[in-house]
Amino acid sequence: PVLPSTAAGAAPPVADRSYPICELRAMIGRLQEQGEAPQTALEWMSRTVDRLEQEQTDRAWLMKRDWADSAFEDGELGNEATLENFEHELVGMLRSSTKGLGDARVLGSAIDLAGAYKKNYKLEKSEAVLLRCTRHAELKSGAWMVKYLNHISQVRMKQSRDVEAMEMMYEIESLANFPMGEPGASTFYETLYRNMSSGLRRMNREDEAAMYFMKMVEASRYHKGTLDWMDLWDLGILIANRAYHGRRWEEFYKSREILAEALRQQKIVEPHELILRAKVLSNLGQCFLATTEYDEADVHYSEAYELFDTCVGKRSPLFGMQAWACGNLRAAQGRHLEAIAFFGEALYVEVVSDGLSVSEMSKLLDQILVSLHESRDLAEDADFSSSLEPMERALAALMEDPRWSELQESLELGVLSHKMALAYVAGSLLGREDCRMCAELYSERAIRILQTCPDAEADSWLAQAAAVHSSVFS
């Protein structure tokens, strides 16, 4: 280890001073005035200083992340306005640059904008921007490529393309060969290993996730003395997953205490980071739901729901995931009418988000149909129709979305379309002309798709869909 220069008895370092660019230029100017230095040497020094200045400028743009680091807690409209301002700034840069994305200022800002899109779950936009940046990041290589791969891997993870995301993070790990003691290195490695642990946990590779969590802890020791609230959050989730699947309940309850402590510290250390707080609340609520402690789960889930609603709005996947979680809680409590409303809100988010997921929509329709069946005796209740409004809005919006008709026809899509028609029937919504029209269109598409599926399972679903169609719409 190298002693600091201020240590007692340490010899003063040689040529250890860093000179600002302006001082270097002044030195060259003085040498030129004195006329003692050869012209070729002066020209070489000028070119070197120009290169150093450009490298400093490029590095500043490489490190740019203020757009992606924005809190985005101003609700749907406020967050959209913030993104539009960033877009206008980038357009201005492109117009004033002759190199386009070859300009470090433009490339750094474009990757930063992709990070802002990613944070708002505008994944198609984020991916599109990053793919345009690929060649330029590759040409600059090094840290530029690491930054690019970091963003695209996180997009892939949010798209549930976990294998691709992990491959990219392994590549980042192989490219990042700077020593841990270098300024900023330990923070970089901490974030990388945290993301890798999270990705492996999503893939149910718990042992590998634990290994990368320990690597994250080791990296963090270089710049902080103890685990912070985010470390406790990750640790709590890791222990909870492993303990729950192993039915080790003492460990599971301990993980819940760790998550509660993470939440307590987060409120003190970062009281304005409301989205992060909502995420911790949701995880803690899930732990209480897992042990059927519904009242405690409700406390945490409800607060998370309100925070996501206020900060990101009802079209955000963050809100959708929490609405789905609240629906699961209400269904577990036997409060199925309330569950339908939450499931409907989650379905609406699936419908308006980037990329329609047949599997996710199908899961939600299954839960909606179960809750409708359990609520059949409440059809005359005053709250029944209002509970169905989010579902109606989602299915009506989907029918108008051109992406729905463009989905590749498959058995899964045919079954989903049949379930959507059934939701209208089970919800007693056919008395309204608009609902009846949507239900009939979903039913017709289901039959059309199932008729073309060469599958024994399709025959069973086709018989059901045809029976419903003939009895309800003929």
CSV table of C-alpha atoms in Angstrom, one decimal:
chain,number,residue,atom,x,y,z
A,1,PRO,CA,0.0,0.0,0.0
A,2,VAL,CA,1.1,3.5,-0.8
A,3,LEU,CA,1.2,6.0,2.1
A,4,PRO,CA,-0.6,9.3,1.6
A,5,SER,CA,1.7,12.2,0.8
A,6,THR,CA,0.8,13.9,4.1
A,7,ALA,CA,2.0,10.9,6.2
A,8,ALA,CA,4.9,11.7,8.6
A,9,GLY,CA,8.2,11.2,7.1
A,10,ALA,CA,6.9,10.6,3.6
A,11,ALA,CA,9.0,12.0,0.8
A,12,PRO,CA,7.4,14.6,-1.4
A,13,PRO,CA,6.2,13.0,-4.7
A,14,VAL,CA,7.9,13.9,-7.9
A,15,ALA,CA,5.9,15.6,-10.7
A,16,ASP,CA,2.7,14.7,-8.8
A,17,ARG,CA,0.9,18.0,-9.6
A,18,SER,CA,-2.0,18.1,-12.1
A,19,TYR,CA,-2.1,21.2,-14.1
A,20,PRO,CA,-5.3,22.7,-15.5
A,21,ILE,CA,-5.5,23.0,-19.2
A,22,CYS,CA,-5.5,26.8,-19.0
A,23,GLU,CA,-2.1,26.7,-17.2
A,24,LEU,CA,-0.7,24.3,-19.7
A,25,ARG,CA,-1.7,26.6,-22.5
A,26,ALA,CA,-0.2,29.6,-20.7
A,27,MET,CA,3.1,27.7,-20.3
A,28,ILE,CA,3.2,27.0,-24.1
A,29,GLY,CA,2.5,30.6,-24.7
A,30,ARG,CA,5.4,31.7,-22.5
A,31,LEU,CA,7.7,29.3,-24.2
A,32,GLN,CA,6.6,30.6,-27.6
A,33,GLU,CA,7.2,34.3,-26.5
A,34,GLN,CA,10.7,33.4,-25.2
A,35,GLY,CA,11.5,31.8,-28.6
A,36,GLU,CA,13.7,29.2,-27.0
A,37,ALA,CA,11.7,26.1,-27.7
A,38,PRO,CA,11.8,24.5,-31.2
A,39,GLN,CA,8.6,25.1,-33.2
A,40,THR,CA,8.1,21.4,-33.7
A,41,ALA,CA,8.1,20.9,-29.9
A,42,LEU,CA,5.6,23.7,-29.4
A,43,GLU,CA,3.3,22.3,-32.1
A,44,TRP,CA,3.5,18.8,-30.4
A,45,MET,CA,2.7,20.3,-27.0
A,46,SER,CA,-0.2,22.3,-28.5
A,47,ARG,CA,-1.6,19.1,-30.1
A,48,THR,CA,-1.2,17.2,-26.9
A,49,VAL,CA,-3.0,19.8,-24.8
A,50,ASP,CA,-5.8,19.9,-27.4
A,51,ARG,CA,-6.0,16.1,-27.1
A,52,LEU,CA,-6.1,16.2,-23.3
A,53,GLU,CA,-8.8,18.9,-23.3
A,54,GLN,CA,-10.9,16.8,-25.7
A,55,GLU,CA,-10.4,13.7,-23.5
A,56,GLN,CA,-11.5,15.7,-20.4
A,57,THR,CA,-14.6,17.0,-22.3
A,58,ASP,CA,-15.4,13.5,-23.6
A,59,ARG,CA,-15.0,12.0,-20.1
A,60,ALA,CA,-17.5,14.6,-18.7
A,61,TRP,CA,-20.1,13.5,-21.3
A,62,LEU,CA,-19.3,9.9,-20.6
A,63,MET,CA,-20.1,10.4,-17.0
A,64,LYS,CA,-23.3,12.4,-17.7
A,65,ARG,CA,-26.3,10.9,-15.9
A,66,ASP,CA,-28.3,13.8,-14.5
A,67,TRP,CA,-31.3,13.0,-16.8
A,68,ALA,CA,-31.5,9.3,-15.7
A,69,ASP,CA,-30.9,10.3,-12.1
A,70,SER,CA,-34.0,12.6,-12.1
A,71,ALA,CA,-36.5,11.5,-9.4
A,72,PHE,CA,-39.5,11.3,-11.8
A,73,GLU,CA,-42.0,11.6,-9.0
A,74,ASP,CA,-44.2,14.3,-10.4
A,75,GLY,CA,-47.0,12.0,-11.6
A,76,GLU,CA,-47.7,10.9,-15.2
A,77,LEU,CA,-48.1,14.3,-16.8
A,78,GLY,CA,-45.2,15.9,-14.9
A,79,ASN,CA,-42.8,13.0,-15.8
A,80,GLU,CA,-43.8,13.2,-19.4
A,81,ALA,CA,-43.1,16.9,-19.5
A,82,THR,CA,-39.7,16.3,-18.0
A,83,LEU,CA,-38.9,13.7,-20.6
A,84,GLU,CA,-40.0,16.0,-23.4
A,85,ASN,CA,-37.6,18.7,-22.2
A,86,PHE,CA,-34.7,16.2,-22.3
A,87,GLU,CA,-35.8,15.2,-25.8
A,88,HIS,CA,-35.8,18.8,-27.0
A,89,GLU,CA,-32.3,19.3,-25.5
A,90,LEU,CA,-31.0,16.2,-27.3
A,91,VAL,CA,-32.5,17.4,-30.6
A,92,GLY,CA,-30.8,20.7,-30.2
A,93,MET,CA,-27.5,19.0,-29.7
A,94,LEU,CA,-28.0,16.9,-32.8
A,95,ARG,CA,-28.8,19.9,-34.9
A,96,SER,CA,-25.7,21.8,-33.8
A,97,SER,CA,-23.3,18.8,-34.2
A,98,THR,CA,-21.6,17.8,-37.4
A,99,LYS,CA,-20.7,14.3,-36.1
A,100,GLY,CA,-24.1,13.2,-34.8
A,101,LEU,CA,-23.7,10.3,-32.3
A,102,GLY,CA,-20.0,10.3,-33.1
A,103,ASP,CA,-19.8,13.5,-30.9
A,104,ALA,CA,-19.3,12.5,-27.3
A,105,ARG,CA,-21.7,15.2,-26.1
A,106,VAL,CA,-24.5,13.8,-28.2
A,107,LEU,CA,-23.6,10.1,-27.5
A,108,GLY,CA,-23.4,10.7,-23.7
A,109,SER,CA,-26.7,12.6,-23.7
A,110,ALA,CA,-28.4,9.9,-25.9
A,111,ILE,CA,-27.4,7.1,-23.5
A,112,ASP,CA,-28.5,9.3,-20.6
A,113,LEU,CA,-31.9,9.8,-22.3
A,114,ALA,CA,-32.2,6.1,-22.7
A,115,GLY,CA,-31.6,5.7,-19.0
A,116,ALA,CA,-34.4,8.2,-18.3
A,117,TYR,CA,-36.7,6.3,-20.6
A,118,LYS,CA,-35.8,3.1,-18.9
A,119,LYS,CA,-36.5,4.6,-15.5
A,120,ASN,CA,-40.0,5.5,-16.7
A,121,TYR,CA,-40.5,2.0,-18.2
A,122,LYS,CA,-40.6,3.4,-21.8
A,123,LEU,CA,-38.6,0.3,-22.8
A,124,GLU,CA,-39.2,0.4,-26.5
A,125,LYS,CA,-38.0,4.0,-26.7
A,126,SER,CA,-35.0,3.2,-24.5
A,127,GLU,CA,-34.1,0.2,-26.6
A,128,ALA,CA,-34.4,2.1,-29.8
A,129,VAL,CA,-32.1,4.9,-28.6
A,130,LEU,CA,-29.5,2.4,-27.3
A,131,LEU,CA,-29.5,0.4,-30.5
A,132,ARG,CA,-28.7,3.5,-32.5
A,133,CYS,CA,-25.8,4.1,-30.1
A,134,THR,CA,-24.4,0.6,-30.4
A,135,ARG,CA,-21.8,1.2,-33.2
A,136,HIS,CA,-20.6,4.5,-31.7
A,137,ALA,CA,-20.1,2.9,-28.2
A,138,GLU,CA,-18.2,0.1,-29.8
A,139,LEU,CA,-16.0,2.5,-31.7
A,140,LYS,CA,-15.2,4.4,-28.5
A,141,SER,CA,-14.9,1.1,-26.6
A,142,GLY,CA,-13.7,0.9,-23.0
A,143,ALA,CA,-15.8,2.8,-20.5
A,144,TRP,CA,-18.2,3.8,-23.2
A,145,MET,CA,-19.0,0.2,-24.0
A,146,VAL,CA,-19.4,-0.6,-20.3
A,147,LYS,CA,-21.9,2.3,-19.9
A,148,TYR,CA,-23.8,1.2,-23.0
A,149,LEU,CA,-24.0,-2.5,-21.9
A,150,ASN,CA,-25.1,-1.4,-18.4
A,151,HIS,CA,-28.1,0.4,-19.7
A,152,ILE,CA,-29.1,-2.2,-22.4
A,153,SER,CA,-28.8,-5.0,-19.8
A,154,GLN,CA,-31.2,-3.2,-17.5
A,155,VAL,CA,-33.6,-2.7,-20.3
A,156,ARG,CA,-33.4,-6.4,-21.1
A,157,MET,CA,-34.1,-7.2,-17.4
A,158,LYS,CA,-37.2,-5.0,-17.3
A,159,GLN,CA,-38.3,-6.8,-20.5
A,160,SER,CA,-38.0,-10.1,-18.6
A,161,ARG,CA,-35.2,-11.1,-21.0
A,162,ASP,CA,-33.1,-12.2,-18.0
A,163,VAL,CA,-30.7,-14.5,-19.8
A,164,GLU,CA,-29.7,-11.8,-22.3
A,165,ALA,CA,-29.4,-9.3,-19.4
A,166,MET,CA,-27.1,-11.6,-17.5
A,167,GLU,CA,-24.9,-12.3,-20.6
A,168,MET,CA,-24.4,-8.5,-20.9
A,169,MET,CA,-23.6,-8.1,-17.3
A,170,TYR,CA,-21.0,-10.9,-17.5
A,171,GLU,CA,-19.5,-9.1,-20.4
A,172,ILE,CA,-19.4,-5.9,-18.4
A,173,GLU,CA,-17.6,-7.8,-15.6
A,174,SER,CA,-15.0,-9.1,-18.1
A,175,LEU,CA,-14.4,-5.6,-19.5
A,176,ALA,CA,-14.1,-3.8,-16.2
A,177,ASN,CA,-10.5,-4.6,-15.2
A,178,PHE,CA,-9.7,-1.4,-13.3
A,179,PRO,CA,-8.5,-1.8,-9.7
A,180,MET,CA,-10.9,-1.5,-6.9
A,181,GLY,CA,-8.9,1.3,-5.3
A,182,GLU,CA,-9.2,3.6,-8.3
A,183,PRO,CA,-11.5,6.6,-7.7
A,184,GLY,CA,-15.1,5.6,-8.4
A,185,ALA,CA,-14.3,2.0,-9.1
A,186,SER,CA,-15.7,0.5,-5.9
A,187,THR,CA,-19.0,2.3,-6.5
A,188,PHE,CA,-19.2,1.0,-10.0
A,189,TYR,CA,-18.5,-2.6,-8.9
A,190,GLU,CA,-21.0,-2.3,-6.1
A,191,THR,CA,-23.7,-1.3,-8.5
A,192,LEU,CA,-22.7,-4.0,-11.1
A,193,TYR,CA,-22.7,-6.8,-8.5
A,194,ARG,CA,-26.0,-5.6,-7.0
A,195,ASN,CA,-27.6,-5.8,-10.4
A,196,MET,CA,-26.1,-9.2,-11.1
A,197,SER,CA,-27.3,-10.5,-7.8
A,198,SER,CA,-30.8,-9.2,-8.6
A,199,GLY,CA,-30.8,-10.7,-12.1
A,200,LEU,CA,-29.7,-14.1,-10.8
A,201,ARG,CA,-32.4,-13.9,-8.1
A,202,ARG,CA,-35.0,-13.3,-10.7
A,203,MET,CA,-33.8,-16.5,-12.5
A,204,ASN,CA,-34.1,-18.5,-9.2
A,205,ARG,CA,-30.3,-19.0,-9.1
A,206,GLU,CA,-30.2,-18.2,-5.4
A,207,ASP,CA,-26.8,-19.5,-4.6
A,208,GLU,CA,-25.1,-17.5,-7.4
A,209,ALA,CA,-27.2,-14.5,-6.3
A,210,ALA,CA,-25.8,-14.8,-2.8
A,211,MET,CA,-22.2,-15.0,-4.2
A,212,TYR,CA,-22.6,-11.8,-6.1
A,213,PHE,CA,-24.3,-10.1,-3.1
A,214,MET,CA,-21.1,-10.9,-1.1
A,215,LYS,CA,-19.0,-9.5,-3.9
A,216,MET,CA,-21.1,-6.3,-3.7
A,217,VAL,CA,-20.6,-6.1,0.0
A,218,GLU,CA,-16.8,-6.5,-0.4
A,219,ALA,CA,-16.8,-3.7,-3.1
A,220,SER,CA,-18.8,-1.4,-0.9
A,221,ARG,CA,-16.3,-1.6,2.0
A,222,TYR,CA,-14.0,0.6,0.0
A,223,HIS,CA,-16.2,3.6,0.2
A,224,LYS,CA,-18.6,3.0,3.1
A,225,GLY,CA,-18.1,1.6,6.6
A,226,THR,CA,-21.3,-0.4,7.0
A,227,LEU,CA,-24.3,-1.7,5.1
A,228,ASP,CA,-26.7,1.0,4.1
A,229,TRP,CA,-30.4,0.8,3.8
A,230,MET,CA,-30.3,-0.4,0.1
A,231,ASP,CA,-27.8,-3.2,1.1
A,232,LEU,CA,-30.2,-4.3,3.9
A,233,TRP,CA,-33.1,-4.2,1.3
A,234,ASP,CA,-31.2,-6.5,-1.0
A,235,LEU,CA,-30.1,-8.7,1.9
A,236,GLY,CA,-33.6,-9.0,3.2
A,237,ILE,CA,-35.0,-10.0,-0.2
A,238,LEU,CA,-32.3,-12.6,-0.7
A,239,ILE,CA,-32.8,-14.2,2.7
A,240,ALA,CA,-36.6,-14.1,2.4
A,241,ASN,CA,-36.5,-15.9,-1.0
A,242,ARG,CA,-34.1,-18.6,0.1
A,243,ALA,CA,-35.9,-19.1,3.5
A,244,TYR,CA,-39.4,-19.2,2.0
A,245,HIS,CA,-38.5,-21.9,-0.6
A,246,GLY,CA,-36.7,-23.9,2.1
A,247,ARG,CA,-39.5,-23.4,4.6
A,248,ARG,CA,-37.0,-22.1,7.1
A,249,TRP,CA,-39.4,-19.8,9.0
A,250,GLU,CA,-37.0,-18.4,11.6
A,251,GLU,CA,-34.8,-17.1,8.8
A,252,PHE,CA,-37.9,-15.8,7.0
A,253,TYR,CA,-39.0,-13.8,10.0
A,254,LYS,CA,-35.5,-12.5,10.4
A,255,SER,CA,-35.5,-11.3,6.7
A,256,ARG,CA,-38.7,-9.4,7.5
A,257,GLU,CA,-37.0,-7.6,10.3
A,258,ILE,CA,-34.1,-6.7,8.0
A,259,LEU,CA,-36.6,-5.3,5.4
A,260,ALA,CA,-38.3,-3.3,8.1
A,261,GLU,CA,-35.0,-1.8,9.2
A,262,ALA,CA,-34.2,-1.0,5.6
A,263,LEU,CA,-37.5,0.9,5.4
A,264,ARG,CA,-36.8,2.7,8.6
A,265,GLN,CA,-33.4,3.8,7.5
A,266,GLN,CA,-34.6,4.8,4.0
A,267,LYS,CA,-37.2,7.2,5.5
A,268,ILE,CA,-34.4,8.9,7.5
A,269,VAL,CA,-31.6,8.9,4.9
A,270,GLU,CA,-33.5,9.5,1.7
A,271,PRO,CA,-36.9,10.8,2.8
A,272,HIS,CA,-37.7,12.3,-0.7
A,273,GLU,CA,-37.0,9.0,-2.6
A,274,LEU,CA,-40.7,8.0,-2.6
A,275,ILE,CA,-40.5,5.5,-5.4
A,276,LEU,CA,-37.7,3.5,-3.7
A,277,ARG,CA,-39.7,3.6,-0.5
A,278,ALA,CA,-42.8,2.2,-2.3
A,279,LYS,CA,-40.7,-0.7,-3.6
A,280,VAL,CA,-39.4,-1.6,-0.1
A,281,LEU,CA,-43.0,-1.3,1.2
A,282,SER,CA,-44.2,-3.6,-1.5
A,283,ASN,CA,-41.5,-6.2,-0.7
A,284,LEU,CA,-42.3,-6.0,3.0
A,285,GLY,CA,-46.0,-6.4,2.3
A,286,GLN,CA,-45.3,-9.5,0.2
A,287,CYS,CA,-43.5,-11.1,3.1
A,288,PHE,CA,-46.6,-10.6,5.4
A,289,LEU,CA,-48.9,-11.9,2.6
A,290,ALA,CA,-46.7,-15.0,2.3
A,291,THR,CA,-47.5,-15.8,6.0
A,292,THR,CA,-51.2,-14.9,5.7
A,293,GLU,CA,-50.8,-11.9,8.0
A,294,TYR,CA,-53.2,-9.9,5.8
A,295,ASP,CA,-53.7,-6.8,8.0
A,296,GLU,CA,-50.0,-6.1,8.1
A,297,ALA,CA,-49.7,-6.8,4.4
A,298,ASP,CA,-52.5,-4.4,3.7
A,299,VAL,CA,-50.8,-1.6,5.6
A,300,HIS,CA,-47.6,-1.8,3.5
A,301,TYR,CA,-49.4,-2.6,0.2
A,302,SER,CA,-51.8,0.3,0.5
A,303,GLU,CA,-49.0,2.8,1.2
A,304,ALA,CA,-47.0,1.5,-1.7
A,305,TYR,CA,-50.1,1.7,-4.0
A,306,GLU,CA,-50.7,5.4,-3.0
A,307,LEU,CA,-47.1,6.3,-3.5
A,308,PHE,CA,-46.9,4.7,-7.0
A,309,ASP,CA,-50.2,6.3,-8.0
A,310,THR,CA,-49.0,9.8,-6.9
A,311,CYS,CA,-45.4,9.5,-8.2
A,312,VAL,CA,-45.8,7.7,-11.5
A,313,GLY,CA,-49.4,7.5,-12.4
A,314,LYS,CA,-51.8,4.7,-13.3
A,315,ARG,CA,-50.2,3.8,-16.6
A,316,SER,CA,-46.8,2.9,-15.1
A,317,PRO,CA,-45.7,-0.7,-14.8
A,318,LEU,CA,-44.6,0.1,-11.3
A,319,PHE,CA,-48.2,1.0,-10.5
A,320,GLY,CA,-49.5,-2.0,-12.4
A,321,MET,CA,-47.3,-4.4,-10.4
A,322,GLN,CA,-48.5,-2.9,-7.2
A,323,ALA,CA,-52.2,-3.0,-8.2
A,324,TRP,CA,-51.7,-6.7,-9.1
A,325,ALA,CA,-50.2,-7.3,-5.7
A,326,CYS,CA,-53.1,-5.6,-4.0
A,327,GLY,CA,-55.5,-7.7,-6.1
A,328,ASN,CA,-53.7,-10.9,-4.9
A,329,LEU,CA,-54.1,-9.7,-1.3
A,330,ARG,CA,-57.8,-8.9,-1.7
A,331,ALA,CA,-58.4,-12.3,-3.3
A,332,ALA,CA,-56.6,-14.1,-0.5
A,333,GLN,CA,-58.8,-12.2,2.0
A,334,GLY,CA,-61.9,-13.3,0.1
A,335,ARG,CA,-62.7,-9.7,-0.9
A,336,HIS,CA,-63.1,-10.6,-4.6
A,337,LEU,CA,-65.1,-7.6,-5.7
A,338,GLU,CA,-62.2,-5.3,-4.6
A,339,ALA,CA,-59.7,-7.7,-6.2
A,340,ILE,CA,-61.4,-7.3,-9.6
A,341,ALA,CA,-60.8,-3.6,-9.5
A,342,PHE,CA,-57.1,-4.0,-8.7
A,343,PHE,CA,-56.7,-6.7,-11.4
A,344,GLY,CA,-58.5,-4.4,-13.9
A,345,GLU,CA,-56.0,-1.6,-13.1
A,346,ALA,CA,-53.1,-4.0,-13.6
A,347,LEU,CA,-54.6,-5.2,-16.9
A,348,TYR,CA,-54.9,-1.6,-18.1
A,349,VAL,CA,-51.2,-1.1,-17.5
A,350,GLU,CA,-50.4,-4.3,-19.5
A,351,VAL,CA,-52.6,-3.0,-22.3
A,352,VAL,CA,-51.0,0.5,-22.6
A,353,SER,CA,-47.4,-0.4,-21.8
A,354,ASP,CA,-44.6,-1.2,-24.3
A,355,GLY,CA,-45.1,-4.6,-25.8
A,356,LEU,CA,-48.3,-6.6,-25.3
A,357,SER,CA,-47.6,-9.7,-23.2
A,358,VAL,CA,-50.1,-12.5,-24.0
A,359,SER,CA,-48.9,-14.5,-21.0
A,360,GLU,CA,-49.3,-11.7,-18.5
A,361,MET,CA,-52.7,-10.7,-19.8
A,362,SER,CA,-53.8,-14.3,-19.6
A,363,LYS,CA,-52.8,-14.6,-16.0
A,364,LEU,CA,-54.8,-11.5,-15.1
A,365,LEU,CA,-57.8,-12.7,-17.0
A,366,ASP,CA,-57.7,-16.0,-15.1
A,367,GLN,CA,-57.7,-14.1,-11.8
A,368,ILE,CA,-60.4,-11.8,-12.9
A,369,LEU,CA,-62.7,-14.7,-14.0
A,370,VAL,CA,-62.1,-16.5,-10.7
A,371,SER,CA,-63.0,-13.3,-8.8
A,372,LEU,CA,-66.0,-12.7,-10.9
A,373,HIS,CA,-67.2,-16.2,-10.2
A,374,GLU,CA,-66.7,-15.7,-6.5
A,375,SER,CA,-68.6,-12.4,-6.7
A,376,ARG,CA,-71.6,-13.7,-8.7
A,377,ASP,CA,-73.9,-13.2,-5.7
A,378,LEU,CA,-73.0,-9.5,-5.6
A,379,ALA,CA,-74.0,-8.7,-9.1
A,380,GLU,CA,-76.8,-6.4,-7.8
A,381,ASP,CA,-74.5,-4.7,-5.3
A,382,ALA,CA,-74.0,-1.0,-5.9
A,383,ASP,CA,-70.2,-1.4,-6.0
A,384,PHE,CA,-70.3,-4.2,-8.6
A,385,SER,CA,-70.3,-2.1,-11.7
A,386,SER,CA,-67.7,0.4,-10.4
A,387,SER,CA,-65.4,-2.5,-9.6
A,388,LEU,CA,-65.5,-3.6,-13.2
A,389,GLU,CA,-64.7,-0.2,-14.7
A,390,PRO,CA,-60.9,-0.7,-14.8
A,391,MET,CA,-61.3,-4.0,-16.6
A,392,GLU,CA,-63.8,-2.5,-19.1
A,393,ARG,CA,-61.4,0.3,-19.8
A,394,ALA,CA,-58.5,-2.0,-20.4
A,395,LEU,CA,-60.4,-4.3,-22.7
A,396,ALA,CA,-61.9,-1.4,-24.7
A,397,ALA,CA,-58.5,0.2,-25.1
A,398,LEU,CA,-57.0,-3.1,-26.3
A,399,MET,CA,-59.7,-3.6,-28.9
A,400,GLU,CA,-58.8,-0.1,-30.3
A,401,ASP,CA,-55.0,-0.8,-30.2
A,402,PRO,CA,-53.6,-1.8,-33.6
A,403,ARG,CA,-51.0,-3.9,-31.9
A,404,TRP,CA,-53.8,-6.3,-30.8
A,405,SER,CA,-54.7,-7.3,-34.3
A,406,GLU,CA,-51.0,-7.5,-35.2
A,407,LEU,CA,-50.2,-10.2,-32.5
A,408,GLN,CA,-49.1,-13.5,-33.9
A,409,GLU,CA,-52.0,-15.9,-33.8
A,410,SER,CA,-51.4,-18.9,-31.5
A,411,LEU,CA,-53.3,-21.2,-29.2
A,412,GLU,CA,-52.4,-18.9,-26.3
A,413,LEU,CA,-53.8,-15.8,-28.1
A,414,GLY,CA,-57.0,-17.7,-29.0
A,415,VAL,CA,-57.6,-18.8,-25.5
A,416,LEU,CA,-56.9,-15.2,-24.2
A,417,SER,CA,-59.4,-13.7,-26.6
A,418,HIS,CA,-62.0,-16.3,-25.4
A,419,LYS,CA,-61.3,-15.4,-21.8
A,420,MET,CA,-61.8,-11.7,-22.6
A,421,ALA,CA,-65.2,-12.4,-24.1
A,422,LEU,CA,-66.0,-14.5,-21.0
A,423,ALA,CA,-65.1,-11.6,-18.7
A,424,TYR,CA,-67.9,-9.5,-20.3
A,425,VAL,CA,-70.4,-12.4,-20.0
A,426,ALA,CA,-69.4,-13.1,-16.3
A,427,GLY,CA,-69.5,-9.5,-15.5
A,428,SER,CA,-73.1,-9.1,-16.8
A,429,LEU,CA,-72.0,-6.3,-19.2
A,430,LEU,CA,-73.7,-7.4,-22.4
A,431,GLY,CA,-76.6,-5.1,-21.8
A,432,ARG,CA,-74.5,-2.2,-22.9
A,433,GLU,CA,-74.0,-1.9,-26.6
A,434,ASP,CA,-70.3,-1.0,-26.5
A,435,CYS,CA,-69.5,-3.8,-24.2
A,436,ARG,CA,-71.5,-6.3,-26.2
A,437,MET,CA,-69.7,-5.3,-29.4
A,438,CYS,CA,-66.3,-5.7,-27.8
A,439,ALA,CA,-67.2,-9.1,-26.3
A,440,GLU,CA,-68.5,-10.3,-29.7
A,441,LEU,CA,-65.3,-9.2,-31.5
A,442,TYR,CA,-63.1,-11.0,-28.9
A,443,SER,CA,-65.3,-14.1,-29.2
A,444,GLU,CA,-65.1,-14.1,-33.0
A,445,ARG,CA,-61.3,-13.7,-33.0
A,446,ALA,CA,-61.0,-16.6,-30.5
A,447,ILE,CA,-63.0,-18.9,-32.7
A,448,ARG,CA,-61.1,-17.8,-35.9
A,449,ILE,CA,-57.7,-18.4,-34.3
A,450,LEU,CA,-58.7,-21.7,-32.6
A,451,GLN,CA,-60.0,-23.1,-35.8
A,452,THR,CA,-56.6,-22.8,-37.3
A,453,CYS,CA,-54.6,-24.4,-34.5
A,454,PRO,CA,-53.7,-28.0,-35.2
A,455,ASP,CA,-53.7,-29.0,-31.6
A,456,ALA,CA,-55.9,-31.3,-29.5
A,457,GLU,CA,-56.1,-28.8,-26.7
A,458,ALA,CA,-57.3,-26.2,-29.2
A,459,ASP,CA,-60.3,-28.4,-30.1
A,460,SER,CA,-61.5,-28.3,-26.5
A,461,TRP,CA,-61.1,-24.5,-26.2
A,462,LEU,CA,-62.8,-24.1,-29.6
A,463,ALA,CA,-65.8,-26.1,-28.5
A,464,GLN,CA,-66.1,-23.9,-25.4
A,465,ALA,CA,-65.7,-20.7,-27.4
A,466,ALA,CA,-68.2,-21.8,-30.1
A,467,ALA,CA,-70.8,-22.8,-27.4
A,468,VAL,CA,-70.5,-19.4,-25.7
A,469,HIS,CA,-70.7,-17.5,-29.0
A,470,SER,CA,-73.8,-19.4,-30.2
A,471,SER,CA,-75.6,-19.0,-26.9
A,472,VAL,CA,-74.8,-15.4,-26.3
A,473,PHE,CA,-74.2,-13.6,-29.7
A,474,SER,CA,-76.2,-15.6,-32.2
